[in-house]
DNA sequence: TGACATTTGTCCGTATGTATA
DNA sequence: CTATACATACGGACAAATGTC
């Protein structure tokens, strides 16, 4: 897939500073010659860069490189992709019979089996978020505690070969209770963000339901027109 | 622009229930014949529908209609587009000399003039959010209090003819202070969401800076892969 | 202010690749 | 294995907006 390679190449040049924020990109015709592809193929790469917030353009004008705050922090991006030195501390891990509520969320029959786990995610060894996750056993028959050391999104896509279609998020402010405060080494009644994720595969099959409590109390998001 | 018309047509059919969620769409070749356009043009319409979360597809499979929770609630969408019966109560409206902080946010010289206003946004006459907004006078020379009855985003795009490029959002949980609690007819120390918006035009010119306090304490977001 | 070259946006037709069912 | 459907790629043409002279 040529356009993906071009997309990756330009993206990397933006990330490592070869292309500088606010400056303009070469024109489409120049770039298409440089990469030896048709203009339409190049435009596909540009399109992907645009929807992910790396560049922007306007009819008649040039294409411009966006600064980092325009493309950092996407919802459907694991913590380990956003931050370095991410480690996990597993609090619980069980195979359970789904409660009525969980079965309804996953749109599955009453006797469905789920994996349920809780973990603390640390950045530079400092607790950053608490995570409670449910996944259906049927989709992940070989799931085990070992996976929890890394990224769940990576496991779904790379190890299992599933393709993620959507992530539905719900963000709310909450006050830490005693249990959470202890886990996150913070104080009771501290304000934090709770982010619910519903990660869907093709045909809207729910693959993962996660509730995160983030003590950084900040969620950045960029929307591109 | 043919593809925009096709996009609008399909979008409307999804919104009014002619196309039912979870069901599949006609194939690209059928649709392109139906609308009498080339397949590439149709794909442009489909692409827009996809990035906005209305449909999803997979190579070799069919295209499927998404349920409402996949496409509702985008950041760069005014409250009046999300909800019906939105009214505004203006608390303050002034023309000010920008403080150091505001001038820095807008990347403007120290003696720049800004409009500053506060308003309460009500849904069905019930207070929903408090809003504090700054806009540079230079970009909006004809700005006046009348505009505040409606949507600021609509004013920027429709009345002024500017094109919005990005919205950078920062979401945080906060506790209502006495003043906010009074305005929002709520209680002090109630948890709410604070959403900062930075609305950019082409070439990354900051057009609007807004701080919203939303007592619904919920922000939904859908991300499409 | 106005004319012009440049650049991105839109559209078409065709061909081939590849995953799905 | 086969037919179907979406994905990728090419090349050409014109429209529309921008920036410049």
mmCIF file with all atom_site columns, C-alpha atoms in Angstrom, chain B residues 125-220:
data_model
loop_
_atom_site.group_PDB
_atom_site.id
_atom_site.type_symbol
_atom_site.label_atom_id
_atom_site.label_alt_id
_atom_site.label_comp_id
_atom_site.label_asym_id
_atom_site.label_entity_id
_atom_site.label_seq_id
_atom_site.pdbx_PDB_ins_code
_atom_site.Cartn_x
_atom_site.Cartn_y
_atom_site.Cartn_z
_atom_site.occupancy
_atom_site.B_iso_or_equiv
_atom_site.pdbx_formal_charge
_atom_site.auth_seq_id
_atom_site.auth_comp_id
_atom_site.auth_asym_id
_atom_site.auth_atom_id
_atom_site.pdbx_PDB_model_num
ATOM 1  C CA . UNK B 1 125 ? -35.152 26.907 30.140 1.00 0.00 ? 125 UNK B CA 1
ATOM 2  C CA . UNK B 1 126 ? -32.973 24.861 32.490 1.00 0.00 ? 126 UNK B CA 1
ATOM 3  C CA . UNK B 1 127 ? -29.406 26.130 32.966 1.00 0.00 ? 127 UNK B CA 1
ATOM 4  C CA . UNK B 1 128 ? -26.971 23.716 31.363 1.00 0.00 ? 128 UNK B CA 1
ATOM 5  C CA . UNK B 1 129 ? -23.656 25.503 30.979 1.00 0.00 ? 129 UNK B CA 1
ATOM 6  C CA . UNK B 1 130 ? -21.739 28.625 31.835 1.00 0.00 ? 130 UNK B CA 1
ATOM 7  C CA . UNK B 1 131 ? -19.577 30.095 29.097 1.00 0.00 ? 131 UNK B CA 1
ATOM 8  C CA . UNK B 1 132 ? -16.707 32.590 29.185 1.00 0.00 ? 132 UNK B CA 1
ATOM 9  C CA . UNK B 1 133 ? -15.423 33.634 25.777 1.00 0.00 ? 133 UNK B CA 1
ATOM 10 C CA . UNK B 1 134 ? -12.711 35.868 24.340 1.00 0.00 ? 134 UNK B CA 1
ATOM 11 C CA . UNK B 1 135 ? -12.462 36.841 20.671 1.00 0.00 ? 135 UNK B CA 1
ATOM 12 C CA . UNK B 1 136 ? -10.047 39.308 19.049 1.00 0.00 ? 136 UNK B CA 1
ATOM 13 C CA . UNK B 1 137 ? -11.667 42.549 17.919 1.00 0.00 ? 137 UNK B CA 1
ATOM 14 C CA . UNK B 1 138 ? -9.468  42.600 14.831 1.00 0.00 ? 138 UNK B CA 1
ATOM 15 C CA . UNK B 1 139 ? -11.113 39.497 13.407 1.00 0.00 ? 139 UNK B CA 1
ATOM 16 C CA . UNK B 1 140 ? -14.638 40.517 14.351 1.00 0.00 ? 140 UNK B CA 1
ATOM 17 C CA . UNK B 1 141 ? -14.901 44.315 13.930 1.00 0.00 ? 141 UNK B CA 1
ATOM 18 C CA . UNK B 1 142 ? -18.716 44.276 13.741 1.00 0.00 ? 142 UNK B CA 1
ATOM 19 C CA . UNK B 1 143 ? -19.287 42.061 16.741 1.00 0.00 ? 143 UNK B CA 1
ATOM 20 C CA . UNK B 1 144 ? -22.109 43.053 19.049 1.00 0.00 ? 144 UNK B CA 1
ATOM 21 C CA . UNK B 1 145 ? -24.303 41.807 21.835 1.00 0.00 ? 145 UNK B CA 1
ATOM 22 C CA . UNK B 1 146 ? -27.007 40.734 19.401 1.00 0.00 ? 146 UNK B CA 1
ATOM 23 C CA . UNK B 1 147 ? -24.838 37.862 18.159 1.00 0.00 ? 147 UNK B CA 1
ATOM 24 C CA . UNK B 1 148 ? -24.764 36.315 21.623 1.00 0.00 ? 148 UNK B CA 1
ATOM 25 C CA . UNK B 1 149 ? -28.361 35.191 21.367 1.00 0.00 ? 149 UNK B CA 1
ATOM 26 C CA . UNK B 1 150 ? -27.285 32.526 18.895 1.00 0.00 ? 150 UNK B CA 1
ATOM 27 C CA . UNK B 1 151 ? -24.337 30.306 18.131 1.00 0.00 ? 151 UNK B CA 1
ATOM 28 C CA . UNK B 1 152 ? -20.835 31.767 18.029 1.00 0.00 ? 152 UNK B CA 1
ATOM 29 C CA . UNK B 1 153 ? -19.601 29.052 15.662 1.00 0.00 ? 153 UNK B CA 1
ATOM 30 C CA . UNK B 1 154 ? -22.429 29.873 13.290 1.00 0.00 ? 154 UNK B CA 1
ATOM 31 C CA . UNK B 1 155 ? -21.502 33.561 13.452 1.00 0.00 ? 155 UNK B CA 1
ATOM 32 C CA . UNK B 1 156 ? -17.859 32.856 12.633 1.00 0.00 ? 156 UNK B CA 1
ATOM 33 C CA . UNK B 1 157 ? -18.650 30.661 9.648  1.00 0.00 ? 157 UNK B CA 1
ATOM 34 C CA . UNK B 1 158 ? -21.899 31.966 8.210  1.00 0.00 ? 158 UNK B CA 1
ATOM 35 C CA . UNK B 1 159 ? -21.901 35.676 9.025  1.00 0.00 ? 159 UNK B CA 1
ATOM 36 C CA . UNK B 1 160 ? -18.167 36.372 8.862  1.00 0.00 ? 160 UNK B CA 1
ATOM 37 C CA . UNK B 1 161 ? -17.353 33.864 6.151  1.00 0.00 ? 161 UNK B CA 1
ATOM 38 C CA . UNK B 1 162 ? -14.374 32.452 8.008  1.00 0.00 ? 162 UNK B CA 1
ATOM 39 C CA . UNK B 1 163 ? -13.536 28.810 7.679  1.00 0.00 ? 163 UNK B CA 1
ATOM 40 C CA . UNK B 1 164 ? -12.835 26.925 10.869 1.00 0.00 ? 164 UNK B CA 1
ATOM 41 C CA . UNK B 1 165 ? -9.915  24.560 10.701 1.00 0.00 ? 165 UNK B CA 1
ATOM 42 C CA . UNK B 1 166 ? -9.637  22.999 14.153 1.00 0.00 ? 166 UNK B CA 1
ATOM 43 C CA . UNK B 1 167 ? -11.038 22.941 17.611 1.00 0.00 ? 167 UNK B CA 1
ATOM 44 C CA . UNK B 1 168 ? -8.582  22.114 20.363 1.00 0.00 ? 168 UNK B CA 1
ATOM 45 C CA . UNK B 1 169 ? -10.329 20.992 23.514 1.00 0.00 ? 169 UNK B CA 1
ATOM 46 C CA . UNK B 1 170 ? -9.160  20.400 27.043 1.00 0.00 ? 170 UNK B CA 1
ATOM 47 C CA . UNK B 1 171 ? -11.507 18.649 29.414 1.00 0.00 ? 171 UNK B CA 1
ATOM 48 C CA . UNK B 1 172 ? -11.160 18.715 33.193 1.00 0.00 ? 172 UNK B CA 1
ATOM 49 C CA . UNK B 1 173 ? -13.296 17.886 36.162 1.00 0.00 ? 173 UNK B CA 1
ATOM 50 C CA . UNK B 1 174 ? -13.981 20.772 38.571 1.00 0.00 ? 174 UNK B CA 1
ATOM 51 C CA . UNK B 1 175 ? -16.017 21.618 41.638 1.00 0.00 ? 175 UNK B CA 1
ATOM 52 C CA . UNK B 1 176 ? -18.569 24.405 41.286 1.00 0.00 ? 176 UNK B CA 1
ATOM 53 C CA . UNK B 1 177 ? -17.781 27.500 43.294 1.00 0.00 ? 177 UNK B CA 1
ATOM 54 C CA . UNK B 1 178 ? -20.454 29.699 44.851 1.00 0.00 ? 178 UNK B CA 1
ATOM 55 C CA . UNK B 1 179 ? -20.751 31.980 41.824 1.00 0.00 ? 179 UNK B CA 1
ATOM 56 C CA . UNK B 1 180 ? -21.081 29.158 39.290 1.00 0.00 ? 180 UNK B CA 1
ATOM 57 C CA . UNK B 1 181 ? -23.486 27.246 41.498 1.00 0.00 ? 181 UNK B CA 1
ATOM 58 C CA . UNK B 1 182 ? -25.725 30.313 41.600 1.00 0.00 ? 182 UNK B CA 1
ATOM 59 C CA . UNK B 1 183 ? -25.629 30.833 37.846 1.00 0.00 ? 183 UNK B CA 1
ATOM 60 C CA . UNK B 1 184 ? -26.296 27.175 37.113 1.00 0.00 ? 184 UNK B CA 1
ATOM 61 C CA . UNK B 1 185 ? -28.895 26.839 39.880 1.00 0.00 ? 185 UNK B CA 1
ATOM 62 C CA . UNK B 1 186 ? -26.898 24.014 41.368 1.00 0.00 ? 186 UNK B CA 1
ATOM 63 C CA . UNK B 1 187 ? -25.008 23.382 44.585 1.00 0.00 ? 187 UNK B CA 1
ATOM 64 C CA . UNK B 1 188 ? -21.556 24.464 45.607 1.00 0.00 ? 188 UNK B CA 1
ATOM 65 C CA . UNK B 1 189 ? -18.900 21.723 45.336 1.00 0.00 ? 189 UNK B CA 1
ATOM 66 C CA . UNK B 1 190 ? -20.970 19.810 42.798 1.00 0.00 ? 190 UNK B CA 1
ATOM 67 C CA . UNK B 1 191 ? -18.745 18.027 40.239 1.00 0.00 ? 191 UNK B CA 1
ATOM 68 C CA . UNK B 1 192 ? -18.936 19.378 36.676 1.00 0.00 ? 192 UNK B CA 1
ATOM 69 C CA . UNK B 1 193 ? -16.889 19.332 33.495 1.00 0.00 ? 193 UNK B CA 1
ATOM 70 C CA . UNK B 1 194 ? -14.833 22.272 32.334 1.00 0.00 ? 194 UNK B CA 1
ATOM 71 C CA . UNK B 1 195 ? -14.175 22.286 28.607 1.00 0.00 ? 195 UNK B CA 1
ATOM 72 C CA . UNK B 1 196 ? -11.718 24.738 27.129 1.00 0.00 ? 196 UNK B CA 1
ATOM 73 C CA . UNK B 1 197 ? -12.062 25.394 23.412 1.00 0.00 ? 197 UNK B CA 1
ATOM 74 C CA . UNK B 1 198 ? -9.516  26.930 21.117 1.00 0.00 ? 198 UNK B CA 1
ATOM 75 C CA . UNK B 1 199 ? -11.123 27.451 17.736 1.00 0.00 ? 199 UNK B CA 1
ATOM 76 C CA . UNK B 1 200 ? -8.622  27.939 14.920 1.00 0.00 ? 200 UNK B CA 1
ATOM 77 C CA . UNK B 1 201 ? -8.986  29.235 11.385 1.00 0.00 ? 201 UNK B CA 1
ATOM 78 C CA . UNK B 1 202 ? -6.777  28.390 8.418  1.00 0.00 ? 202 UNK B CA 1
ATOM 79 C CA . UNK B 1 203 ? -3.068  28.928 9.040  1.00 0.00 ? 203 UNK B CA 1
ATOM 80 C CA . UNK B 1 204 ? -3.726  28.338 12.709 1.00 0.00 ? 204 UNK B CA 1
ATOM 81 C CA . UNK B 1 205 ? -5.105  31.762 13.573 1.00 0.00 ? 205 UNK B CA 1
ATOM 82 C CA . UNK B 1 206 ? -6.904  31.521 16.902 1.00 0.00 ? 206 UNK B CA 1
ATOM 83 C CA . UNK B 1 207 ? -10.382 32.966 16.501 1.00 0.00 ? 207 UNK B CA 1
ATOM 84 C CA . UNK B 1 208 ? -12.069 32.072 19.763 1.00 0.00 ? 208 UNK B CA 1
ATOM 85 C CA . UNK B 1 209 ? -11.122 30.982 23.241 1.00 0.00 ? 209 UNK B CA 1
ATOM 86 C CA . UNK B 1 210 ? -13.925 29.651 25.378 1.00 0.00 ? 210 UNK B CA 1
ATOM 87 C CA . UNK B 1 211 ? -14.168 28.088 28.785 1.00 0.00 ? 211 UNK B CA 1
ATOM 88 C CA . UNK B 1 212 ? -17.361 26.139 29.364 1.00 0.00 ? 212 UNK B CA 1
ATOM 89 C CA . UNK B 1 213 ? -18.648 24.682 32.616 1.00 0.00 ? 213 UNK B CA 1
ATOM 90 C CA . UNK B 1 214 ? -21.146 21.918 31.904 1.00 0.00 ? 214 UNK B CA 1
ATOM 91 C CA . UNK B 1 215 ? -23.273 20.731 34.825 1.00 0.00 ? 215 UNK B CA 1
ATOM 92 C CA . UNK B 1 216 ? -24.435 17.666 32.904 1.00 0.00 ? 216 UNK B CA 1
ATOM 93 C CA . UNK B 1 217 ? -20.936 16.424 33.758 1.00 0.00 ? 217 UNK B CA 1
ATOM 94 C CA . UNK B 1 218 ? -20.888 14.223 30.669 1.00 0.00 ? 218 UNK B CA 1
ATOM 95 C CA . UNK B 1 219 ? -18.965 14.463 27.449 1.00 0.00 ? 219 UNK B CA 1
ATOM 96 C CA . UNK B 1 220 ? -19.526 11.800 24.810 1.00 0.00 ? 220 UNK B CA 1
#
